[in-house]
JSON list of C-alpha atoms in Angstrom, two decimals:
[
{"chain": "A", "resi": 140, "resn": "MET", "atom": "CA", "xyz": [0.26, -0.09, -0.38]},
{"chain": "A", "resi": 141, "resn": "CYS", "atom": "CA", "xyz": [1.88, 3.23, 1.35]},
{"chain": "A", "resi": 142, "resn": "ARG", "atom": "CA", "xyz": [5.18, 3.34, 2.90]},
{"chain": "A", "resi": 143, "resn": "SER", "atom": "CA", "xyz": [3.56, 6.16, 4.42]},
{"chain": "A", "resi": 144, "resn": "ILE", "atom": "CA", "xyz": [0.55, 4.57, 6.82]},
{"chain": "A", "resi": 145, "resn": "HIS", "atom": "CA", "xyz": [2.32, 3.05, 10.06]},
{"chain": "A", "resi": 146, "resn": "THR", "atom": "CA", "xyz": [0.68, 0.48, 11.73]},
{"chain": "A", "resi": 147, "resn": "LEU", "atom": "CA", "xyz": [-1.53, 2.24, 15.26]},
{"chain": "A", "resi": 148, "resn": "HIS", "atom": "CA", "xyz": [-3.47, -0.78, 16.70]},
{"chain": "A", "resi": 149, "resn": "ASN", "atom": "CA", "xyz": [-1.88, -2.04, 20.10]},
{"chain": "A", "resi": 150, "resn": "PHE", "atom": "CA", "xyz": [0.64, 0.50, 20.65]},
{"chain": "A", "resi": 151, "resn": "GLU", "atom": "CA", "xyz": [1.32, 1.80, 23.78]},
{"chain": "A", "resi": 152, "resn": "PRO", "atom": "CA", "xyz": [0.72, 4.54, 24.42]},
{"chain": "A", "resi": 153, "resn": "ALA", "atom": "CA", "xyz": [-2.26, 4.61, 21.84]},
{"chain": "A", "resi": 154, "resn": "ALA", "atom": "CA", "xyz": [-2.24, 6.37, 18.52]},
{"chain": "A", "resi": 155, "resn": "THR", "atom": "CA", "xyz": [-2.80, 9.85, 18.56]},
{"chain": "A", "resi": 156, "resn": "SER", "atom": "CA", "xyz": [-5.86, 11.88, 17.21]},
{"chain": "A", "resi": 157, "resn": "GLU", "atom": "CA", "xyz": [-2.90, 13.56, 14.59]},
{"chain": "A", "resi": 158, "resn": "GLU", "atom": "CA", "xyz": [-1.78, 10.12, 13.66]},
{"chain": "A", "resi": 159, "resn": "VAL", "atom": "CA", "xyz": [-5.19, 8.38, 12.84]},
{"chain": "A", "resi": 160, "resn": "HIS", "atom": "CA", "xyz": [-5.88, 11.74, 10.54]},
{"chain": "A", "resi": 161, "resn": "ALA", "atom": "CA", "xyz": [-2.17, 11.77, 8.47]},
{"chain": "A", "resi": 162, "resn": "ALA", "atom": "CA", "xyz": [-2.84, 7.92, 7.58]},
{"chain": "A", "resi": 163, "resn": "ALA", "atom": "CA", "xyz": [-6.47, 8.98, 6.57]},
{"chain": "A", "resi": 164, "resn": "LEU", "atom": "CA", "xyz": [-4.65, 11.78, 4.24]},
{"chain": "A", "resi": 165, "resn": "GLN", "atom": "CA", "xyz": [-2.50, 9.57, 3.44]},
{"chain": "A", "resi": 166, "resn": "TYR", "atom": "CA", "xyz": [-4.68, 6.96, 2.27]},
{"chain": "A", "resi": 167, "resn": "VAL", "atom": "CA", "xyz": [-7.05, 9.27, 0.59]},
{"chain": "A", "resi": 168, "resn": "ARG", "atom": "CA", "xyz": [-3.78, 10.50, -1.03]},
{"chain": "A", "resi": 169, "resn": "LYS", "atom": "CA", "xyz": [-2.80, 7.46, -2.81]},
{"chain": "A", "resi": 170, "resn": "ILE", "atom": "CA", "xyz": [-6.64, 5.94, -3.88]},
{"chain": "A", "resi": 171, "resn": "ALA", "atom": "CA", "xyz": [-7.24, 10.09, -5.40]},
{"chain": "A", "resi": 172, "resn": "GLY", "atom": "CA", "xyz": [-3.41, 9.76, -7.25]},
{"chain": "A", "resi": 173, "resn": "THR", "atom": "CA", "xyz": [-2.58, 13.08, -5.77]},
{"chain": "A", "resi": 174, "resn": "THR", "atom": "CA", "xyz": [-1.14, 14.84, -2.80]},
{"chain": "A", "resi": 175, "resn": "LYS", "atom": "CA", "xyz": [-3.47, 18.35, -3.32]},
{"chain": "A", "resi": 176, "resn": "PRO", "atom": "CA", "xyz": [-6.39, 17.76, -5.40]},
{"chain": "A", "resi": 177, "resn": "SER", "atom": "CA", "xyz": [-8.16, 20.42, -7.57]},
{"chain": "A", "resi": 178, "resn": "LYS", "atom": "CA", "xyz": [-10.39, 22.80, -6.48]},
{"chain": "A", "resi": 179, "resn": "ALA", "atom": "CA", "xyz": [-13.12, 20.89, -8.02]},
{"chain": "A", "resi": 180, "resn": "ASN", "atom": "CA", "xyz": [-12.33, 18.23, -5.95]},
{"chain": "A", "resi": 181, "resn": "GLN", "atom": "CA", "xyz": [-10.98, 19.74, -2.73]},
{"chain": "A", "resi": 182, "resn": "GLU", "atom": "CA", "xyz": [-14.21, 18.74, -0.89]},
{"chain": "A", "resi": 183, "resn": "ALA", "atom": "CA", "xyz": [-14.70, 15.28, -1.92]},
{"chain": "A", "resi": 184, "resn": "PHE", "atom": "CA", "xyz": [-11.03, 14.92, -1.10]},
{"chain": "A", "resi": 185, "resn": "ASP", "atom": "CA", "xyz": [-11.40, 16.59, 2.58]},
{"chain": "A", "resi": 186, "resn": "ARG", "atom": "CA", "xyz": [-14.52, 14.83, 3.29]},
{"chain": "A", "resi": 187, "resn": "ALA", "atom": "CA", "xyz": [-12.85, 11.74, 2.78]},
{"chain": "A", "resi": 188, "resn": "VAL", "atom": "CA", "xyz": [-10.48, 12.11, 4.91]},
{"chain": "A", "resi": 189, "resn": "HIS", "atom": "CA", "xyz": [-12.52, 13.02, 7.46]},
{"chain": "A", "resi": 190, "resn": "GLU", "atom": "CA", "xyz": [-15.03, 10.03, 7.24]},
{"chain": "A", "resi": 191, "resn": "ILE", "atom": "CA", "xyz": [-11.85, 7.82, 6.66]},
{"chain": "A", "resi": 192, "resn": "THR", "atom": "CA", "xyz": [-10.18, 9.09, 10.08]},
{"chain": "A", "resi": 193, "resn": "HIS", "atom": "CA", "xyz": [-13.65, 8.52, 11.87]},
{"chain": "A", "resi": 194, "resn": "ILE", "atom": "CA", "xyz": [-14.16, 4.91, 11.03]},
{"chain": "A", "resi": 195, "resn": "THR", "atom": "CA", "xyz": [-10.81, 4.25, 11.51]},
{"chain": "A", "resi": 196, "resn": "GLN", "atom": "CA", "xyz": [-10.90, 5.63, 14.97]},
{"chain": "A", "resi": 197, "resn": "HIS", "atom": "CA", "xyz": [-13.82, 3.54, 16.22]},
{"chain": "A", "resi": 198, "resn": "LEU", "atom": "CA", "xyz": [-11.74, 0.16, 14.04]},
{"chain": "A", "resi": 199, "resn": "LEU", "atom": "CA", "xyz": [-9.12, 1.09, 16.33]},
{"chain": "A", "resi": 200, "resn": "GLU", "atom": "CA", "xyz": [-11.02, 1.67, 19.47]},
{"chain": "A", "resi": 201, "resn": "ASP", "atom": "CA", "xyz": [-13.10, -1.60, 18.41]},
{"chain": "A", "resi": 202, "resn": "LEU", "atom": "CA", "xyz": [-9.82, -4.14, 17.51]},
{"chain": "A", "resi": 203, "resn": "VAL", "atom": "CA", "xyz": [-8.91, -6.32, 20.57]},
{"chain": "A", "resi": 204, "resn": "ALA", "atom": "CA", "xyz": [-5.61, -7.40, 21.11]},
{"chain": "A", "resi": 205, "resn": "VAL", "atom": "CA", "xyz": [-4.35, -10.90, 21.89]},
{"chain": "A", "resi": 206, "resn": "VAL", "atom": "CA", "xyz": [-1.22, -9.88, 23.14]},
{"chain": "A", "resi": 207, "resn": "PRO", "atom": "CA", "xyz": [0.52, -6.60, 25.45]},
{"chain": "A", "resi": 208, "resn": "PRO", "atom": "CA", "xyz": [1.01, -3.14, 23.39]},
{"chain": "A", "resi": 209, "resn": "LYS", "atom": "CA", "xyz": [3.92, -2.69, 21.40]},
{"chain": "A", "resi": 210, "resn": "ASN", "atom": "CA", "xyz": [6.27, 0.45, 23.11]},
{"chain": "A", "resi": 211, "resn": "ARG", "atom": "CA", "xyz": [6.46, 2.76, 20.68]},
{"chain": "A", "resi": 212, "resn": "GLU", "atom": "CA", "xyz": [10.01, 3.84, 21.20]},
{"chain": "A", "resi": 213, "resn": "GLU", "atom": "CA", "xyz": [11.61, 0.26, 20.86]},
{"chain": "A", "resi": 214, "resn": "GLU", "atom": "CA", "xyz": [9.22, -0.80, 17.24]},
{"chain": "A", "resi": 215, "resn": "ALA", "atom": "CA", "xyz": [10.78, 3.29, 16.05]},
{"chain": "A", "resi": 216, "resn": "GLU", "atom": "CA", "xyz": [14.26, 1.91, 16.98]},
{"chain": "A", "resi": 217, "resn": "LYS", "atom": "CA", "xyz": [14.13, -1.55, 15.42]},
{"chain": "A", "resi": 218, "resn": "ALA", "atom": "CA", "xyz": [13.03, 0.15, 12.43]},
{"chain": "A", "resi": 219, "resn": "ARG", "atom": "CA", "xyz": [15.77, 2.09, 12.40]},
{"chain": "A", "resi": 220, "resn": "ALA", "atom": "CA", "xyz": [18.14, -0.45, 12.63]},
{"chain": "A", "resi": 221, "resn": "ARG", "atom": "CA", "xyz": [16.82, -2.73, 9.75]},
{"chain": "A", "resi": 222, "resn": "ALA", "atom": "CA", "xyz": [16.82, 0.24, 7.16]},
{"chain": "A", "resi": 223, "resn": "VAL", "atom": "CA", "xyz": [20.36, 1.13, 8.34]},
{"chain": "A", "resi": 224, "resn": "LYS", "atom": "CA", "xyz": [21.01, -2.95, 7.95]},
{"chain": "A", "resi": 225, "resn": "SER", "atom": "CA", "xyz": [19.32, -2.79, 4.71]},
{"chain": "A", "resi": 226, "resn": "GLY", "atom": "CA", "xyz": [21.78, 0.28, 3.42]},
{"chain": "A", "resi": 227, "resn": "ARG", "atom": "CA", "xyz": [18.83, 2.38, 2.94]},
{"chain": "A", "resi": 228, "resn": "TYR", "atom": "CA", "xyz": [19.73, 4.71, 5.74]},
{"chain": "A", "resi": 229, "resn": "ALA", "atom": "CA", "xyz": [23.56, 5.52, 7.01]},
{"chain": "A", "resi": 230, "resn": "ALA", "atom": "CA", "xyz": [24.09, 4.77, 10.80]},
{"chain": "A", "resi": 231, "resn": "ALA", "atom": "CA", "xyz": [24.00, 8.09, 12.64]}
]
């Protein structure tokens, strides 16, 4: 799908409304094929982002986790280490 959309479920602390909105925005941009809609499409674009944000928040609230929540910082560090190991990014 889109590399900018990250897993939001089962993290401690829980996903913020800003993170949910950012994921919805990236999803709509991917589907629409544009990062900046025309004036004619702006209303539909904004409405889609709003609705997807709303339903995503409900989904996250309703999902049941069977494993303990992941730590955001630990997962981010693992991702950085994988990126360095793969050669995509230089070690800091």
